[in-house]
PDB file of C-alpha atoms in Angstrom:
ATOM      1  CA  MET A   1     121.468 212.183  19.358  1.00 50.00           C
ATOM      2  CA  ILE A   2     123.421 210.607  22.216  1.00 58.00           C
ATOM      3  CA  ARG A   3     122.932 212.401  25.568  1.00 67.00           C
ATOM      4  CA  GLY A   4     125.921 214.460  26.700  1.00 66.00           C
ATOM      5  CA  LEU A   5     127.640 214.645  23.287  1.00 73.00           C
ATOM      6  CA  ASP A   6     127.452 217.422  20.781  1.00 82.00           C
ATOM      7  CA  LYS A   7     126.087 216.843  17.287  1.00 81.00           C
ATOM      8  CA  ARG A   8     129.484 216.410  15.605  1.00 84.00           C
ATOM      9  CA  THR A   9     130.866 213.968  18.210  1.00 86.00           C
ATOM     10  CA  SER A  10     127.750 211.774  18.142  1.00 85.00           C
ATOM     11  CA  GLY A  11     127.889 211.671  14.320  1.00 86.00           C
ATOM     12  CA  ASP A  12     131.530 210.592  14.472  1.00 89.00           C
ATOM     13  CA  LEU A  13     130.642 207.920  17.027  1.00 90.00           C
ATOM     14  CA  VAL A  14     127.889 206.506  14.793  1.00 90.00           C
ATOM     15  CA  ARG A  15     130.246 206.388  11.797  1.00 93.00           C
ATOM     16  CA  LEU A  16     132.910 204.668  13.942  1.00 95.00           C
ATOM     17  CA  VAL A  17     130.448 202.001  15.103  1.00 95.00           C
ATOM     18  CA  ILE A  18     129.261 201.387  11.512  1.00 96.00           C
ATOM     19  CA  PHE A  19     132.895 201.097  10.369  1.00 96.00           C
ATOM     20  CA  MET A  20     133.736 198.622  13.163  1.00 97.00           C
ATOM     21  CA  VAL A  21     130.706 196.410  12.456  1.00 97.00           C
ATOM     22  CA  THR A  22     131.402 196.406   8.695  1.00 96.00           C
ATOM     23  CA  THR A  23     135.089 195.583   9.257  1.00 97.00           C
ATOM     24  CA  ALA A  24     134.227 192.737  11.658  1.00 96.00           C
ATOM     25  CA  MET A  25     131.756 191.235   9.167  1.00 96.00           C
ATOM     26  CA  ALA A  26     134.234 191.507   6.267  1.00 96.00           C
ATOM     27  CA  THR A  27     136.951 189.879   8.398  1.00 95.00           C
ATOM     28  CA  GLY A  28     134.604 187.011   9.287  1.00 92.00           C
ATOM     29  CA  VAL A  29     133.727 186.399   5.627  1.00 91.00           C
ATOM     30  CA  LEU A  30     137.426 186.486   4.736  1.00 90.00           C
ATOM     31  CA  ILE A  31     138.307 183.943   7.452  1.00 88.00           C
ATOM     32  CA  ILE A  32     135.537 181.569   6.324  1.00 81.00           C
ATOM     33  CA  THR A  33     136.550 181.919   2.660  1.00 77.00           C
ATOM     34  CA  ILE A  34     140.315 181.508   3.116  1.00 78.00           C
ATOM     35  CA  GLY A  35     139.950 178.785   5.750  1.00 73.00           C
ATOM     36  CA  ASN A  36     137.495 176.898   3.539  1.00 65.00           C
ATOM     37  CA  LEU A  37     135.365 176.342   6.641  1.00 68.00           C
ATOM     38  CA  SER A  38     132.033 174.570   6.510  1.00 69.00           C
ATOM     39  CA  PHE A  39     129.337 174.411   9.122  1.00 74.00           C
ATOM     40  CA  GLY A  40     127.073 171.750   7.623  1.00 76.00           C
ATOM     41  CA  ALA A  41     126.356 168.219   8.786  1.00 83.00           C
ATOM     42  CA  THR A  42     129.039 165.579   8.188  1.00 85.00           C
ATOM     43  CA  LYS A  43     129.340 161.812   7.873  1.00 89.00           C
ATOM     44  CA  GLU A  44     132.250 159.717   9.091  1.00 91.00           C
ATOM     45  CA  TYR A  45     133.963 157.021   7.029  1.00 92.00           C
ATOM     46  CA  ALA A  46     137.254 155.130   7.134  1.00 92.00           C
ATOM     47  CA  ALA A  47     139.815 153.965   4.585  1.00 93.00           C
ATOM     48  CA  GLU A  48     142.482 151.296   5.006  1.00 92.00           C
ATOM     49  CA  PHE A  49     145.934 152.107   3.600  1.00 92.00           C
ATOM     50  CA  VAL A  50     149.264 150.269   3.448  1.00 91.00           C
ATOM     51  CA  ASP A  51     151.154 153.541   4.082  1.00 87.00           C
ATOM     52  CA  VAL A  52     149.913 156.822   5.572  1.00 87.00           C
ATOM     53  CA  THR A  53     153.303 158.452   6.036  1.00 85.00           C
ATOM     54  CA  GLY A  54     152.975 162.240   6.154  1.00 85.00           C
ATOM     55  CA  VAL A  55     149.206 162.287   6.689  1.00 89.00           C
ATOM     56  CA  ASN A  56     148.123 164.157   9.813  1.00 90.00           C
ATOM     57  CA  LYS A  57     144.899 164.704  11.689  1.00 90.00           C
ATOM     58  CA  GLY A  58     143.124 167.693  10.130  1.00 87.00           C
ATOM     59  CA  ASP A  59     144.477 167.166   6.599  1.00 89.00           C
ATOM     60  CA  ASP A  60     141.997 167.776   3.783  1.00 90.00           C
ATOM     61  CA  ILE A  61     139.711 165.283   2.086  1.00 91.00           C
ATOM     62  CA  ARG A  62     139.114 166.530  -1.469  1.00 92.00           C
ATOM     63  CA  ILE A  63     137.021 165.632  -4.481  1.00 90.00           C
ATOM     64  CA  ALA A  64     138.200 167.187  -7.757  1.00 89.00           C
ATOM     65  CA  GLY A  65     140.411 169.556  -5.763  1.00 86.00           C
ATOM     66  CA  VAL A  66     137.563 170.880  -3.606  1.00 86.00           C
ATOM     67  CA  LYS A  67     137.740 170.338   0.149  1.00 87.00           C
ATOM     68  CA  VAL A  68     134.778 168.255   1.347  1.00 88.00           C
ATOM     69  CA  GLY A  69     136.098 167.081   4.718  1.00 89.00           C
ATOM     70  CA  SER A  70     139.083 166.369   6.913  1.00 90.00           C
ATOM     71  CA  VAL A  71     141.061 163.544   8.502  1.00 92.00           C
ATOM     72  CA  GLU A  72     139.818 162.781  12.020  1.00 92.00           C
ATOM     73  CA  ASP A  73     142.078 159.962  13.226  1.00 91.00           C
ATOM     74  CA  ILE A  74     144.828 157.571  12.134  1.00 92.00           C
ATOM     75  CA  GLU A  75     145.100 154.147  13.738  1.00 91.00           C
ATOM     76  CA  ILE A  76     147.762 151.481  13.145  1.00 90.00           C
ATOM     77  CA  LEU A  77     146.060 148.124  12.494  1.00 87.00           C
ATOM     78  CA  ALA A  78     149.096 145.946  11.743  1.00 84.00           C
ATOM     79  CA  ALA A  79     152.711 146.312  10.656  1.00 84.00           C
ATOM     80  CA  ASP A  80     151.563 147.007   7.102  1.00 87.00           C
ATOM     81  CA  ARG A  81     148.075 148.508   7.570  1.00 90.00           C
ATOM     82  CA  ALA A  82     146.649 151.769   8.888  1.00 92.00           C
ATOM     83  CA  LEU A  83     143.043 152.881   9.270  1.00 92.00           C
ATOM     84  CA  LEU A  84     142.393 156.505   8.419  1.00 92.00           C
ATOM     85  CA  THR A  85     139.091 157.896   9.754  1.00 93.00           C
ATOM     86  CA  PHE A  86     137.671 160.981   8.047  1.00 93.00           C
ATOM     87  CA  LYS A  87     134.571 163.142   7.947  1.00 91.00           C
ATOM     88  CA  VAL A  88     133.030 164.555   4.779  1.00 91.00           C
ATOM     89  CA  ALA A  89     130.052 166.798   4.082  1.00 88.00           C
ATOM     90  CA  GLU A  90     126.744 164.952   4.379  1.00 86.00           C
ATOM     91  CA  ASP A  91     125.917 165.354   0.673  1.00 85.00           C
ATOM     92  CA  THR A  92     129.236 163.787  -0.442  1.00 86.00           C
ATOM     93  CA  VAL A  93     128.758 160.469  -2.253  1.00 85.00           C
ATOM     94  CA  VAL A  94     130.976 157.675  -0.895  1.00 86.00           C
ATOM     95  CA  ASP A  95     130.047 154.354  -2.474  1.00 87.00           C
ATOM     96  CA  ASP A  96     131.454 151.001  -3.603  1.00 85.00           C
ATOM     97  CA  ALA A  97     133.287 152.702  -6.493  1.00 86.00           C
ATOM     98  CA  THR A  98     135.020 155.378  -4.377  1.00 89.00           C
ATOM     99  CA  HIS A  99     138.816 155.202  -4.481  1.00 91.00           C
ATOM    100  CA  ALA A 100     140.998 157.054  -1.922  1.00 92.00           C
ATOM    101  CA  THR A 101     144.482 158.275  -2.879  1.00 92.00           C
ATOM    102  CA  ILE A 102     147.042 160.118  -0.768  1.00 91.00           C
ATOM    103  CA  ARG A 103     148.463 163.041  -2.755  1.00 90.00           C
ATOM    104  CA  TYR A 104     151.044 165.763  -2.154  1.00 86.00           C
ATOM    105  CA  ARG A 105     149.459 169.135  -1.390  1.00 86.00           C
ATOM    106  CA  ASN A 106     152.658 171.180  -1.752  1.00 84.00           C
ATOM    107  CA  LEU A 107     156.445 171.018  -2.006  1.00 79.00           C
ATOM    108  CA  LEU A 108     156.782 170.848   1.787  1.00 80.00           C
ATOM    109  CA  GLY A 109     155.406 167.309   1.766  1.00 78.00           C
ATOM    110  CA  GLN A 110     151.992 168.049   3.232  1.00 85.00           C
ATOM    111  CA  ARG A 111     149.357 165.601   2.058  1.00 89.00           C
ATOM    112  CA  TYR A 112     145.641 165.375   1.372  1.00 91.00           C
ATOM    113  CA  ILE A 113     143.288 162.512   0.546  1.00 92.00           C
ATOM    114  CA  SER A 114     141.672 162.566  -2.891  1.00 92.00           C
ATOM    115  CA  LEU A 115     138.392 160.693  -3.352  1.00 92.00           C
ATOM    116  CA  THR A 116     137.596 159.627  -6.912  1.00 90.00           C
ATOM    117  CA  GLN A 117     135.072 157.357  -8.618  1.00 87.00           C
ATOM    118  CA  GLN A 118     136.576 154.298 -10.296  1.00 83.00           C
ATOM    119  CA  GLY A 119     133.963 152.783 -12.579  1.00 76.00           C
ATOM    120  CA  SER A 120     130.215 152.936 -12.161  1.00 74.00           C
ATOM    121  CA  GLY A 121     128.810 153.841  -8.786  1.00 68.00           C
ATOM    122  CA  GLY A 122     127.568 151.082  -6.575  1.00 73.00           C
ATOM    123  CA  ASP A 123     125.757 151.038  -3.281  1.00 79.00           C
ATOM    124  CA  ARG A 124     126.419 153.953  -0.960  1.00 82.00           C
ATOM    125  CA  LEU A 125     128.528 153.143   2.067  1.00 83.00           C
ATOM    126  CA  ASP A 126     126.706 153.451   5.357  1.00 85.00           C
ATOM    127  CA  GLU A 127     128.031 156.054   7.759  1.00 86.00           C
ATOM    128  CA  GLY A 128     131.039 154.511   9.479  1.00 86.00           C
ATOM    129  CA  GLY A 129     131.702 152.327   6.420  1.00 87.00           C
ATOM    130  CA  LYS A 130     135.223 151.487   5.289  1.00 89.00           C
ATOM    131  CA  ILE A 131     136.974 151.807   1.941  1.00 90.00           C
ATOM    132  CA  PRO A 132     139.038 148.587   1.681  1.00 89.00           C
ATOM    133  CA  VAL A 133     142.778 148.530   1.049  1.00 88.00           C
ATOM    134  CA  ASP A 134     142.299 147.378  -2.579  1.00 88.00           C
ATOM    135  CA  ARG A 135     140.589 150.725  -3.323  1.00 88.00           C
ATOM    136  CA  THR A 136     143.255 152.925  -1.719  1.00 90.00           C
ATOM    137  CA  THR A 137     146.610 154.165  -3.007  1.00 85.00           C
ATOM    138  CA  PRO A 138     149.414 155.499  -0.794  1.00 86.00           C
ATOM    139  CA  ALA A 139     151.445 158.546  -1.762  1.00 80.00           C
ATOM    140  CA  LEU A 140     154.473 158.198  -3.993  1.00 74.00           C
ATOM    141  CA  ASP A 141     157.495 157.540  -1.748  1.00 69.00           C
ATOM    142  CA  LEU A 142     160.215 159.820  -3.109  1.00 69.00           C
ATOM    143  CA  THR A 143     162.919 158.090  -1.037  1.00 71.00           C
ATOM    144  CA  VAL A 144     162.211 154.777  -2.769  1.00 71.00           C
ATOM    145  CA  LEU A 145     162.161 156.532  -6.143  1.00 72.00           C
ATOM    146  CA  PHE A 146     165.529 158.225  -5.589  1.00 74.00           C
ATOM    147  CA  ASN A 147     167.062 155.038  -4.154  1.00 78.00           C
ATOM    148  CA  GLY A 148     166.086 153.329  -7.407  1.00 78.00           C
ATOM    149  CA  PHE A 149     168.552 155.617  -9.188  1.00 77.00           C
ATOM    150  CA  LYS A 150     171.386 154.685  -6.812  1.00 78.00           C
ATOM    151  CA  PRO A 151     172.882 151.908  -9.037  1.00 80.00           C
ATOM    152  CA  LEU A 152     172.834 154.282 -12.008  1.00 75.00           C
ATOM    153  CA  PHE A 153     174.643 157.008 -10.057  1.00 75.00           C
ATOM    154  CA  GLN A 154     177.232 154.517  -8.779  1.00 76.00           C
ATOM    155  CA  ALA A 155     177.913 153.280 -12.312  1.00 77.00           C
ATOM    156  CA  LEU A 156     178.554 156.812 -13.615  1.00 77.00           C
ATOM    157  CA  SER A 157     181.920 158.426 -13.207  1.00 73.00           C
ATOM    158  CA  PRO A 158     182.603 162.188 -13.252  1.00 73.00           C
ATOM    159  CA  ASP A 159     184.284 161.768 -16.649  1.00 70.00           C
ATOM    160  CA  ASP A 160     181.041 160.442 -18.151  1.00 61.00           C
TER     161      ASP A 160
END
């Protein structure tokens, strides 16, 4: 029993402390689960793209829809090239057959990078290795797609 408190008050205090500790632990598990946080070792790689519009630092790197890493940096190499640096979990296989594609994550236009295997696996890339531009695909540019319909819309009249 805690000194200076009666039996009922000390029992209430113990139950309150147990409740607070349990709630804090449950909140921590919830944050880790919802945030898809990982605390393991990572490896850094890069991928060269012709267009990284809409990709931001911190965006997900996914394999089969599962987050395995995040975008660390985006660097402009030339007028038509960008180097995207990313980190993935240490056990993630990135090799000569890995293909990187920018995909839409939601209707707001947020993006993520999808890593897939195209063909049989080759040699693993060393940490810091680069996926060349011929094995990357930029996201579908909806502006270009809709502008492709412009001649069709101009040819139509309201009576049609």
